[in-house]
Amino acid sequence: MGLTIKPVTPLIGAEVSGVDLGNLSTTEFEQIESAFADSLVLFFRDQPLTVEQHIAFGARFGPLHHHPANGDFTDTQNLPPEILRIHADANTQRIAGDTWHSDVSCDFEPPAASVLKLSVLPPEGGDTLFANMYAAYNDLSEPMKKMLDGVTATHDGGPNYRDRARKAGLPLPDKEYPCHSHPVVRTHPVSGRKALYVNRAFTQWIDGIPADESRSILEFLYQHTTKAMYQCRFQWSVDAIAMWDNRCTMHHAIWDYHPHVRSGHRVTVCGDQPR
Ligand code: SIN
């Protein structure tokens, strides 16, 4: 039957079927790359990939990233360093990704893409929301676009990752987490399109303006970027995979399933310095 691509909304997300990600032809890979550029987030069902196959699939998109907080508050189960274990159970006090964010935007070169596979799911819930940051940028007024042009913001991993350790009842990790400034509006290195690039999890302030102005502008941008029309919602199934472009989307994992278990693995593709 071949590979089929079915958009989830006009603005974001597509479900891809008729493909085995563990055994992908060059043509299928190219179709996936093209669908990824169009839809920003792709969903695949029934992909029981081994850890090695998951790593191999991610690595087709570029070198793989090592998460700066990997192992600080989750048991890595001796998995390869390219794997970030995503796990929540009855003892969890805070899950990964429970706020709108773009993965590790605090890095100097934040990840380009993430590929998450879930293998254990709660009976209901545990969906993930995704939002299109190109569309959010496009819809800003011209005066607002002009004001944000050339402005940077500081993204710090410390507050987010230390809070996770604190909530897990662990000693605060004695290490520096990445903290870097990035443009509030970035240009995607492949599409050349502009996308908003601030998020509640990592962005601390807009550089070089008074704190109250920074707070108000960021709050406006957070409200704006998370409007329902920019979003799609993925309802997971066992061995489903979601793959998203961190350079032009944000996502939010919904924790509505406590005390049930939700578990899986993520591989993350390295990106470049936002410009
Ligand atoms: C994440 O990678 O931010 C977690 C997403 C999820 O668990 O749905």
PDB file of C-alpha atoms and ligand atoms in Angstrom:
ATOM      1  CA  MET A   1       0.000   0.000   0.000  1.00  0.00           C
ATOM      2  CA  GLY A   2       2.929   2.300   0.655  1.00  0.00           C
ATOM      3  CA  LEU A   3       3.475   5.197   2.951  1.00  0.00           C
ATOM      4  CA  THR A   4       0.517   7.508   3.589  1.00  0.00           C
ATOM      5  CA  ILE A   5       0.500  10.899   5.280  1.00  0.00           C
ATOM      6  CA  LYS A   6      -2.670  12.263   6.870  1.00  0.00           C
ATOM      7  CA  PRO A   7      -2.592  15.797   8.294  1.00  0.00           C
ATOM      8  CA  VAL A   8      -3.949  16.201  11.827  1.00  0.00           C
ATOM      9  CA  THR A   9      -4.797  19.911  11.512  1.00  0.00           C
ATOM     10  CA  PRO A  10      -4.164  22.394   8.682  1.00  0.00           C
ATOM     11  CA  LEU A  11      -1.360  23.991  10.720  1.00  0.00           C
ATOM     12  CA  ILE A  12       0.478  21.203  12.499  1.00  0.00           C
ATOM     13  CA  GLY A  13       0.930  17.455  12.731  1.00  0.00           C
ATOM     14  CA  ALA A  14       0.537  14.498  10.380  1.00  0.00           C
ATOM     15  CA  GLU A  15       0.035  10.806  11.026  1.00  0.00           C
ATOM     16  CA  VAL A  16       2.258   8.623   8.855  1.00  0.00           C
ATOM     17  CA  SER A  17       1.259   5.019   8.193  1.00  0.00           C
ATOM     18  CA  GLY A  18       2.302   2.138   5.983  1.00  0.00           C
ATOM     19  CA  VAL A  19       5.930   2.295   7.049  1.00  0.00           C
ATOM     20  CA  ASP A  20       8.315   0.323   9.301  1.00  0.00           C
ATOM     21  CA  LEU A  21      10.772   2.776  10.867  1.00  0.00           C
ATOM     22  CA  GLY A  22      13.077  -0.120  11.700  1.00  0.00           C
ATOM     23  CA  ASN A  23      13.456  -0.947   8.030  1.00  0.00           C
ATOM     24  CA  LEU A  24      13.178   2.250   6.063  1.00  0.00           C
ATOM     25  CA  SER A  25      14.043   2.631   2.388  1.00  0.00           C
ATOM     26  CA  THR A  26      15.769   5.766   1.106  1.00  0.00           C
ATOM     27  CA  THR A  27      12.583   6.796  -0.699  1.00  0.00           C
ATOM     28  CA  GLU A  28      10.513   6.384   2.465  1.00  0.00           C
ATOM     29  CA  PHE A  29      13.087   8.367   4.445  1.00  0.00           C
ATOM     30  CA  GLU A  30      12.868  11.201   1.907  1.00  0.00           C
ATOM     31  CA  GLN A  31       9.054  11.148   2.083  1.00  0.00           C
ATOM     32  CA  ILE A  32       9.274  11.383   5.888  1.00  0.00           C
ATOM     33  CA  GLU A  33      11.784  14.253   5.695  1.00  0.00           C
ATOM     34  CA  SER A  34       9.491  16.134   3.358  1.00  0.00           C
ATOM     35  CA  ALA A  35       6.389  15.465   5.503  1.00  0.00           C
ATOM     36  CA  PHE A  36       8.363  16.601   8.560  1.00  0.00           C
ATOM     37  CA  ALA A  37       9.196  19.923   6.898  1.00  0.00           C
ATOM     38  CA  ASP A  38       5.518  20.402   5.950  1.00  0.00           C
ATOM     39  CA  SER A  39       3.830  19.268   9.169  1.00  0.00           C
ATOM     40  CA  LEU A  40       6.521  19.988  11.826  1.00  0.00           C
ATOM     41  CA  VAL A  41       5.386  17.027  13.951  1.00  0.00           C
ATOM     42  CA  LEU A  42       4.891  13.457  12.712  1.00  0.00           C
ATOM     43  CA  PHE A  43       3.139  10.557  14.410  1.00  0.00           C
ATOM     44  CA  PHE A  44       3.737   6.877  13.702  1.00  0.00           C
ATOM     45  CA  ARG A  45       1.789   3.947  15.227  1.00  0.00           C
ATOM     46  CA  ASP A  46       2.906   0.377  15.933  1.00  0.00           C
ATOM     47  CA  GLN A  47       6.668   0.829  15.742  1.00  0.00           C
ATOM     48  CA  PRO A  48       8.138  -1.708  18.191  1.00  0.00           C
ATOM     49  CA  LEU A  49      11.709  -0.485  17.598  1.00  0.00           C
ATOM     50  CA  THR A  50      14.575  -1.819  19.685  1.00  0.00           C
ATOM     51  CA  VAL A  51      16.780   0.758  21.414  1.00  0.00           C
ATOM     52  CA  GLU A  52      19.339   0.289  18.623  1.00  0.00           C
ATOM     53  CA  GLN A  53      16.721   0.795  15.893  1.00  0.00           C
ATOM     54  CA  HIS A  54      15.385   3.893  17.669  1.00  0.00           C
ATOM     55  CA  ILE A  55      18.906   5.349  17.823  1.00  0.00           C
ATOM     56  CA  ALA A  56      19.525   4.409  14.186  1.00  0.00           C
ATOM     57  CA  PHE A  57      16.277   6.088  13.056  1.00  0.00           C
ATOM     58  CA  GLY A  58      17.098   9.310  14.950  1.00  0.00           C
ATOM     59  CA  ALA A  59      20.670   9.314  13.626  1.00  0.00           C
ATOM     60  CA  ARG A  60      19.388   9.452  10.042  1.00  0.00           C
ATOM     61  CA  PHE A  61      18.444  13.080  10.772  1.00  0.00           C
ATOM     62  CA  GLY A  62      21.828  14.056  12.229  1.00  0.00           C
ATOM     63  CA  PRO A  63      24.201  13.459  15.153  1.00  0.00           C
ATOM     64  CA  LEU A  64      22.405  12.624  18.392  1.00  0.00           C
ATOM     65  CA  HIS A  65      22.338  14.877  21.440  1.00  0.00           C
ATOM     66  CA  HIS A  66      23.218  13.944  25.029  1.00  0.00           C
ATOM     67  CA  HIS A  67      20.779  15.587  27.438  1.00  0.00           C
ATOM     68  CA  PRO A  68      22.534  17.826  30.019  1.00  0.00           C
ATOM     69  CA  ALA A  69      20.321  16.508  32.852  1.00  0.00           C
ATOM     70  CA  ASN A  70      20.209  12.844  31.800  1.00  0.00           C
ATOM     71  CA  GLY A  71      20.412  10.710  34.936  1.00  0.00           C
ATOM     72  CA  ASP A  72      20.091  13.638  37.373  1.00  0.00           C
ATOM     73  CA  PHE A  73      16.579  12.675  38.464  1.00  0.00           C
ATOM     74  CA  THR A  74      15.659   9.554  36.501  1.00  0.00           C
ATOM     75  CA  ASP A  75      17.241   6.125  36.504  1.00  0.00           C
ATOM     76  CA  THR A  76      18.922   5.778  33.114  1.00  0.00           C
ATOM     77  CA  GLN A  77      18.780   1.970  33.423  1.00  0.00           C
ATOM     78  CA  ASN A  78      22.238   1.873  31.826  1.00  0.00           C
ATOM     79  CA  LEU A  79      20.760   2.830  28.490  1.00  0.00           C
ATOM     80  CA  PRO A  80      23.091   4.344  25.880  1.00  0.00           C
ATOM     81  CA  PRO A  81      23.733   8.081  26.459  1.00  0.00           C
ATOM     82  CA  GLU A  82      21.748   8.966  23.331  1.00  0.00           C
ATOM     83  CA  ILE A  83      18.592   7.683  25.028  1.00  0.00           C
ATOM     84  CA  LEU A  84      16.650   9.936  27.386  1.00  0.00           C
ATOM     85  CA  ARG A  85      14.279   7.848  29.465  1.00  0.00           C
ATOM     86  CA  ILE A  86      10.850   9.463  29.887  1.00  0.00           C
ATOM     87  CA  HIS A  87       9.130   7.853  32.833  1.00  0.00           C
ATOM     88  CA  ALA A  88       6.373   8.643  35.328  1.00  0.00           C
ATOM     89  CA  ASP A  89       4.758   6.429  37.943  1.00  0.00           C
ATOM     90  CA  ALA A  90       2.962   6.618  41.288  1.00  0.00           C
ATOM     91  CA  ASN A  91       6.059   8.081  42.997  1.00  0.00           C
ATOM     92  CA  THR A  92       6.629  10.846  40.466  1.00  0.00           C
ATOM     93  CA  GLN A  93       6.372  14.408  41.797  1.00  0.00           C
ATOM     94  CA  ARG A  94       6.982  16.138  38.484  1.00  0.00           C
ATOM     95  CA  ILE A  95       7.168  14.723  34.965  1.00  0.00           C
ATOM     96  CA  ALA A  96       9.416  15.734  32.076  1.00  0.00           C
ATOM     97  CA  GLY A  97       7.948  18.301  29.745  1.00  0.00           C
ATOM     98  CA  ASP A  98       4.945  19.334  31.849  1.00  0.00           C
ATOM     99  CA  THR A  99       5.169  22.970  30.673  1.00  0.00           C
ATOM    100  CA  TRP A 100       5.156  24.339  27.132  1.00  0.00           C
ATOM    101  CA  HIS A 101       8.729  24.172  25.869  1.00  0.00           C
ATOM    102  CA  SER A 102      11.143  23.498  23.061  1.00  0.00           C
ATOM    103  CA  ASP A 103      13.593  20.792  24.151  1.00  0.00           C
ATOM    104  CA  VAL A 104      16.729  22.043  25.938  1.00  0.00           C
ATOM    105  CA  SER A 105      16.385  25.559  24.504  1.00  0.00           C
ATOM    106  CA  CYS A 106      18.985  26.538  27.144  1.00  0.00           C
ATOM    107  CA  ASP A 107      21.722  24.761  25.131  1.00  0.00           C
ATOM    108  CA  PHE A 108      24.130  26.870  23.056  1.00  0.00           C
ATOM    109  CA  GLU A 109      23.047  24.738  20.105  1.00  0.00           C
ATOM    110  CA  PRO A 110      19.580  23.461  21.095  1.00  0.00           C
ATOM    111  CA  PRO A 111      18.281  20.217  19.584  1.00  0.00           C
ATOM    112  CA  ALA A 112      16.824  20.286  16.097  1.00  0.00           C
ATOM    113  CA  ALA A 113      14.401  17.402  16.551  1.00  0.00           C
ATOM    114  CA  SER A 114      13.217  14.828  19.078  1.00  0.00           C
ATOM    115  CA  VAL A 115      11.891  11.317  18.499  1.00  0.00           C
ATOM    116  CA  LEU A 116       9.871   9.911  21.396  1.00  0.00           C
ATOM    117  CA  LYS A 117       8.608   6.328  21.567  1.00  0.00           C
ATOM    118  CA  LEU A 118       6.293   5.292  24.397  1.00  0.00           C
ATOM    119  CA  SER A 119       6.029   1.651  25.384  1.00  0.00           C
ATOM    120  CA  VAL A 120       3.943   1.812  28.593  1.00  0.00           C
ATOM    121  CA  LEU A 121       0.810   3.943  28.743  1.00  0.00           C
ATOM    122  CA  PRO A 122      -1.756   4.826  31.377  1.00  0.00           C
ATOM    123  CA  PRO A 123      -5.289   3.484  30.824  1.00  0.00           C
ATOM    124  CA  GLU A 124      -6.358   6.980  29.725  1.00  0.00           C
ATOM    125  CA  GLY A 125      -4.641  10.328  29.324  1.00  0.00           C
ATOM    126  CA  GLY A 126      -0.961  11.189  28.951  1.00  0.00           C
ATOM    127  CA  ASP A 127      -1.504  12.982  25.633  1.00  0.00           C
ATOM    128  CA  THR A 128       1.039  15.459  24.291  1.00  0.00           C
ATOM    129  CA  LEU A 129       0.178  18.873  22.830  1.00  0.00           C
ATOM    130  CA  PHE A 130       2.239  20.474  20.059  1.00  0.00           C
ATOM    131  CA  ALA A 131       2.115  24.071  18.791  1.00  0.00           C
ATOM    132  CA  ASN A 132       3.285  25.699  15.552  1.00  0.00           C
ATOM    133  CA  MET A 133       5.656  28.613  16.236  1.00  0.00           C
ATOM    134  CA  TYR A 134       5.816  29.731  12.584  1.00  0.00           C
ATOM    135  CA  ALA A 135       2.069  30.357  12.622  1.00  0.00           C
ATOM    136  CA  ALA A 136       2.266  32.096  15.990  1.00  0.00           C
ATOM    137  CA  TYR A 137       4.966  34.420  14.610  1.00  0.00           C
ATOM    138  CA  ASN A 138       3.100  35.078  11.334  1.00  0.00           C
ATOM    139  CA  ASP A 139      -0.025  36.182  13.185  1.00  0.00           C
ATOM    140  CA  LEU A 140       1.726  38.873  15.237  1.00  0.00           C
ATOM    141  CA  SER A 141       1.004  42.454  14.241  1.00  0.00           C
ATOM    142  CA  GLU A 142       3.650  44.257  12.200  1.00  0.00           C
ATOM    143  CA  PRO A 143       4.525  46.643  15.109  1.00  0.00           C
ATOM    144  CA  MET A 144       5.036  43.638  17.412  1.00  0.00           C
ATOM    145  CA  LYS A 145       7.185  41.844  14.820  1.00  0.00           C
ATOM    146  CA  LYS A 146       9.244  45.010  14.427  1.00  0.00           C
ATOM    147  CA  MET A 147       9.715  45.335  18.183  1.00  0.00           C
ATOM    148  CA  LEU A 148      10.890  41.721  18.542  1.00  0.00           C
ATOM    149  CA  ASP A 149      13.226  41.868  15.581  1.00  0.00           C
ATOM    150  CA  GLY A 150      16.832  41.504  16.783  1.00  0.00           C
ATOM    151  CA  VAL A 151      15.817  41.016  20.430  1.00  0.00           C
ATOM    152  CA  THR A 152      17.337  38.128  22.412  1.00  0.00           C
ATOM    153  CA  ALA A 153      16.220  36.270  25.535  1.00  0.00           C
ATOM    154  CA  THR A 154      18.117  34.229  28.123  1.00  0.00           C
ATOM    155  CA  HIS A 155      17.243  30.530  28.410  1.00  0.00           C
ATOM    156  CA  ASP A 156      18.492  28.833  31.589  1.00  0.00           C
ATOM    157  CA  GLY A 157      18.249  25.095  32.303  1.00  0.00           C
ATOM    158  CA  GLY A 158      19.070  25.479  36.007  1.00  0.00           C
ATOM    159  CA  PRO A 159      15.660  26.516  37.418  1.00  0.00           C
ATOM    160  CA  ASN A 160      13.807  23.807  35.486  1.00  0.00           C
ATOM    161  CA  TYR A 161      16.211  20.919  36.125  1.00  0.00           C
ATOM    162  CA  ARG A 162      16.848  21.833  39.780  1.00  0.00           C
ATOM    163  CA  ASP A 163      13.104  21.999  40.383  1.00  0.00           C
ATOM    164  CA  ARG A 164      12.752  18.487  39.001  1.00  0.00           C
ATOM    165  CA  ALA A 165      15.502  17.241  41.331  1.00  0.00           C
ATOM    166  CA  ARG A 166      13.910  19.079  44.301  1.00  0.00           C
ATOM    167  CA  LYS A 167      10.488  17.581  43.580  1.00  0.00           C
ATOM    168  CA  ALA A 168      12.062  14.125  43.207  1.00  0.00           C
ATOM    169  CA  GLY A 169      13.461  14.598  46.741  1.00  0.00           C
ATOM    170  CA  LEU A 170      17.023  14.370  45.426  1.00  0.00           C
ATOM    171  CA  PRO A 171      19.984  16.539  46.445  1.00  0.00           C
ATOM    172  CA  LEU A 172      20.301  19.482  44.068  1.00  0.00           C
ATOM    173  CA  PRO A 173      22.802  18.485  41.379  1.00  0.00           C
ATOM    174  CA  ASP A 174      26.132  20.199  42.008  1.00  0.00           C
ATOM    175  CA  LYS A 175      26.661  21.240  38.403  1.00  0.00           C
ATOM    176  CA  GLU A 176      26.089  24.104  36.036  1.00  0.00           C
ATOM    177  CA  TYR A 177      23.261  23.633  33.550  1.00  0.00           C
ATOM    178  CA  PRO A 178      23.386  25.369  30.151  1.00  0.00           C
ATOM    179  CA  CYS A 179      22.310  29.023  30.067  1.00  0.00           C
ATOM    180  CA  HIS A 180      22.395  30.938  26.773  1.00  0.00           C
ATOM    181  CA  SER A 181      20.793  33.859  24.951  1.00  0.00           C
ATOM    182  CA  HIS A 182      18.890  33.229  21.738  1.00  0.00           C
ATOM    183  CA  PRO A 183      16.866  35.420  19.354  1.00  0.00           C
ATOM    184  CA  VAL A 184      13.203  35.724  20.354  1.00  0.00           C
ATOM    185  CA  VAL A 185      12.408  35.253  16.670  1.00  0.00           C
ATOM    186  CA  ARG A 186      14.643  32.665  15.042  1.00  0.00           C
ATOM    187  CA  THR A 187      15.023  31.777  11.395  1.00  0.00           C
ATOM    188  CA  HIS A 188      14.739  28.064  10.725  1.00  0.00           C
ATOM    189  CA  PRO A 189      18.035  26.920   9.158  1.00  0.00           C
ATOM    190  CA  VAL A 190      16.316  24.660   6.607  1.00  0.00           C
ATOM    191  CA  SER A 191      13.043  26.401   5.704  1.00  0.00           C
ATOM    192  CA  GLY A 192      14.314  29.975   6.138  1.00  0.00           C
ATOM    193  CA  ARG A 193      10.984  30.786   7.857  1.00  0.00           C
ATOM    194  CA  LYS A 194      10.713  32.816  11.080  1.00  0.00           C
ATOM    195  CA  ALA A 195       9.417  31.239  14.274  1.00  0.00           C
ATOM    196  CA  LEU A 196       8.908  32.497  17.826  1.00  0.00           C
ATOM    197  CA  TYR A 197      11.469  30.952  20.166  1.00  0.00           C
ATOM    198  CA  VAL A 198      10.597  31.611  23.832  1.00  0.00           C
ATOM    199  CA  ASN A 199       9.048  29.182  26.302  1.00  0.00           C
ATOM    200  CA  ARG A 200       7.948  29.064  29.931  1.00  0.00           C
ATOM    201  CA  ALA A 201      10.238  26.183  30.905  1.00  0.00           C
ATOM    202  CA  PHE A 202      13.568  27.781  30.010  1.00  0.00           C
ATOM    203  CA  THR A 203      13.227  31.456  29.037  1.00  0.00           C
ATOM    204  CA  GLN A 204      14.069  33.701  32.005  1.00  0.00           C
ATOM    205  CA  TRP A 205      13.966  37.218  30.597  1.00  0.00           C
ATOM    206  CA  ILE A 206      14.318  39.312  27.481  1.00  0.00           C
ATOM    207  CA  ASP A 207      17.829  40.716  27.466  1.00  0.00           C
ATOM    208  CA  GLY A 208      18.559  44.386  27.997  1.00  0.00           C
ATOM    209  CA  ILE A 209      15.124  45.710  28.962  1.00  0.00           C
ATOM    210  CA  PRO A 210      13.561  46.355  32.398  1.00  0.00           C
ATOM    211  CA  ALA A 211      12.289  43.262  34.235  1.00  0.00           C
ATOM    212  CA  ASP A 212       8.644  44.389  34.241  1.00  0.00           C
ATOM    213  CA  GLU A 213       8.676  44.985  30.472  1.00  0.00           C
ATOM    214  CA  SER A 214      10.331  41.620  29.934  1.00  0.00           C
ATOM    215  CA  ARG A 215       7.737  39.831  32.112  1.00  0.00           C
ATOM    216  CA  SER A 216       4.804  41.457  30.305  1.00  0.00           C
ATOM    217  CA  ILE A 217       6.135  40.786  26.812  1.00  0.00           C
ATOM    218  CA  LEU A 218       6.985  37.169  27.635  1.00  0.00           C
ATOM    219  CA  GLU A 219       3.581  36.627  29.250  1.00  0.00           C
ATOM    220  CA  PHE A 220       1.899  38.003  26.118  1.00  0.00           C
ATOM    221  CA  LEU A 221       4.027  35.696  23.929  1.00  0.00           C
ATOM    222  CA  TYR A 222       3.256  32.640  26.093  1.00  0.00           C
ATOM    223  CA  GLN A 223      -0.486  33.352  25.888  1.00  0.00           C
ATOM    224  CA  HIS A 224      -0.262  33.979  22.165  1.00  0.00           C
ATOM    225  CA  THR A 225       1.892  30.957  21.230  1.00  0.00           C
ATOM    226  CA  THR A 226      -0.330  28.525  23.117  1.00  0.00           C
ATOM    227  CA  LYS A 227      -3.625  29.539  21.503  1.00  0.00           C
ATOM    228  CA  ALA A 228      -5.649  26.445  20.620  1.00  0.00           C
ATOM    229  CA  MET A 229      -5.580  27.168  16.886  1.00  0.00           C
ATOM    230  CA  TYR A 230      -1.796  26.631  16.716  1.00  0.00           C
ATOM    231  CA  GLN A 231      -2.021  23.237  18.402  1.00  0.00           C
ATOM    232  CA  CYS A 232      -2.585  19.584  17.743  1.00  0.00           C
ATOM    233  CA  ARG A 233      -2.936  16.866  20.359  1.00  0.00           C
ATOM    234  CA  PHE A 234      -1.519  13.349  20.127  1.00  0.00           C
ATOM    235  CA  GLN A 235      -3.242  10.480  21.869  1.00  0.00           C
ATOM    236  CA  TRP A 236      -0.556   7.850  22.308  1.00  0.00           C
ATOM    237  CA  SER A 237      -0.809   4.110  21.735  1.00  0.00           C
ATOM    238  CA  VAL A 238       1.747   1.488  22.721  1.00  0.00           C
ATOM    239  CA  ASP A 239       4.835   1.710  20.472  1.00  0.00           C
ATOM    240  CA  ALA A 240       3.691   4.952  18.874  1.00  0.00           C
ATOM    241  CA  ILE A 241       6.376   7.470  17.975  1.00  0.00           C
ATOM    242  CA  ALA A 242       6.096  11.245  17.870  1.00  0.00           C
ATOM    243  CA  MET A 243       8.797  13.233  16.137  1.00  0.00           C
ATOM    244  CA  TRP A 244       8.893  17.033  16.418  1.00  0.00           C
ATOM    245  CA  ASP A 245      10.965  19.941  15.146  1.00  0.00           C
ATOM    246  CA  ASN A 246      12.156  21.934  18.167  1.00  0.00           C
ATOM    247  CA  ARG A 247      13.143  24.884  15.970  1.00  0.00           C
ATOM    248  CA  CYS A 248       9.577  25.768  15.036  1.00  0.00           C
ATOM    249  CA  THR A 249       7.315  23.981  17.550  1.00  0.00           C
ATOM    250  CA  MET A 250       6.736  23.712  21.274  1.00  0.00           C
ATOM    251  CA  HIS A 251       5.161  20.826  23.135  1.00  0.00           C
ATOM    252  CA  HIS A 252       3.526  20.097  26.468  1.00  0.00           C
ATOM    253  CA  ALA A 253       3.170  16.652  28.044  1.00  0.00           C
ATOM    254  CA  ILE A 254      -0.092  16.391  30.000  1.00  0.00           C
ATOM    255  CA  TRP A 255       0.174  14.739  33.409  1.00  0.00           C
ATOM    256  CA  ASP A 256      -3.428  13.720  34.044  1.00  0.00           C
ATOM    257  CA  TYR A 257      -2.787  10.019  34.710  1.00  0.00           C
ATOM    258  CA  HIS A 258      -1.151   9.844  38.152  1.00  0.00           C
ATOM    259  CA  PRO A 259      -0.643   7.264  39.731  1.00  0.00           C
ATOM    260  CA  HIS A 260      -0.403   5.267  36.506  1.00  0.00           C
ATOM    261  CA  VAL A 261       2.793   4.519  34.629  1.00  0.00           C
ATOM    262  CA  ARG A 262       3.767   6.179  31.363  1.00  0.00           C
ATOM    263  CA  SER A 263       7.177   5.273  30.032  1.00  0.00           C
ATOM    264  CA  GLY A 264       9.353   5.415  26.966  1.00  0.00           C
ATOM    265  CA  HIS A 265      12.555   6.566  25.347  1.00  0.00           C
ATOM    266  CA  ARG A 266      13.510   9.709  23.478  1.00  0.00           C
ATOM    267  CA  VAL A 267      16.376  10.329  21.103  1.00  0.00           C
ATOM    268  CA  THR A 268      17.187  13.900  20.228  1.00  0.00           C
ATOM    269  CA  VAL A 269      18.919  15.216  17.125  1.00  0.00           C
ATOM    270  CA  CYS A 270      21.559  17.928  17.554  1.00  0.00           C
ATOM    271  CA  GLY A 271      20.772  21.384  16.208  1.00  0.00           C
ATOM    272  CA  ASP A 272      22.647  24.587  15.539  1.00  0.00           C
ATOM    273  CA  GLN A 273      22.889  27.984  17.228  1.00  0.00           C
ATOM    274  CA  PRO A 274      19.554  29.814  16.763  1.00  0.00           C
ATOM    275  CA  ARG A 275      19.910  32.857  14.493  1.00  0.00           C
TER     276      ARG A 275
HETATM  277  C1  SIN B   1       9.332  15.696  26.364  1.00  0.00           C
HETATM  278  O1  SIN B   1      10.173  15.176  25.634  1.00  0.00           O
HETATM  279  O2  SIN B   1       9.316  16.892  26.604  1.00  0.00           O
HETATM  280  C2  SIN B   1       8.252  14.794  26.934  1.00  0.00           C
HETATM  281  C3  SIN B   1       7.107  14.694  26.005  1.00  0.00           C
HETATM  282  C4  SIN B   1       6.107  13.661  26.468  1.00  0.00           C
HETATM  283  O3  SIN B   1       6.385  12.934  27.421  1.00  0.00           O
HETATM  284  O4  SIN B   1       5.053  13.562  25.842  1.00  0.00           O
END
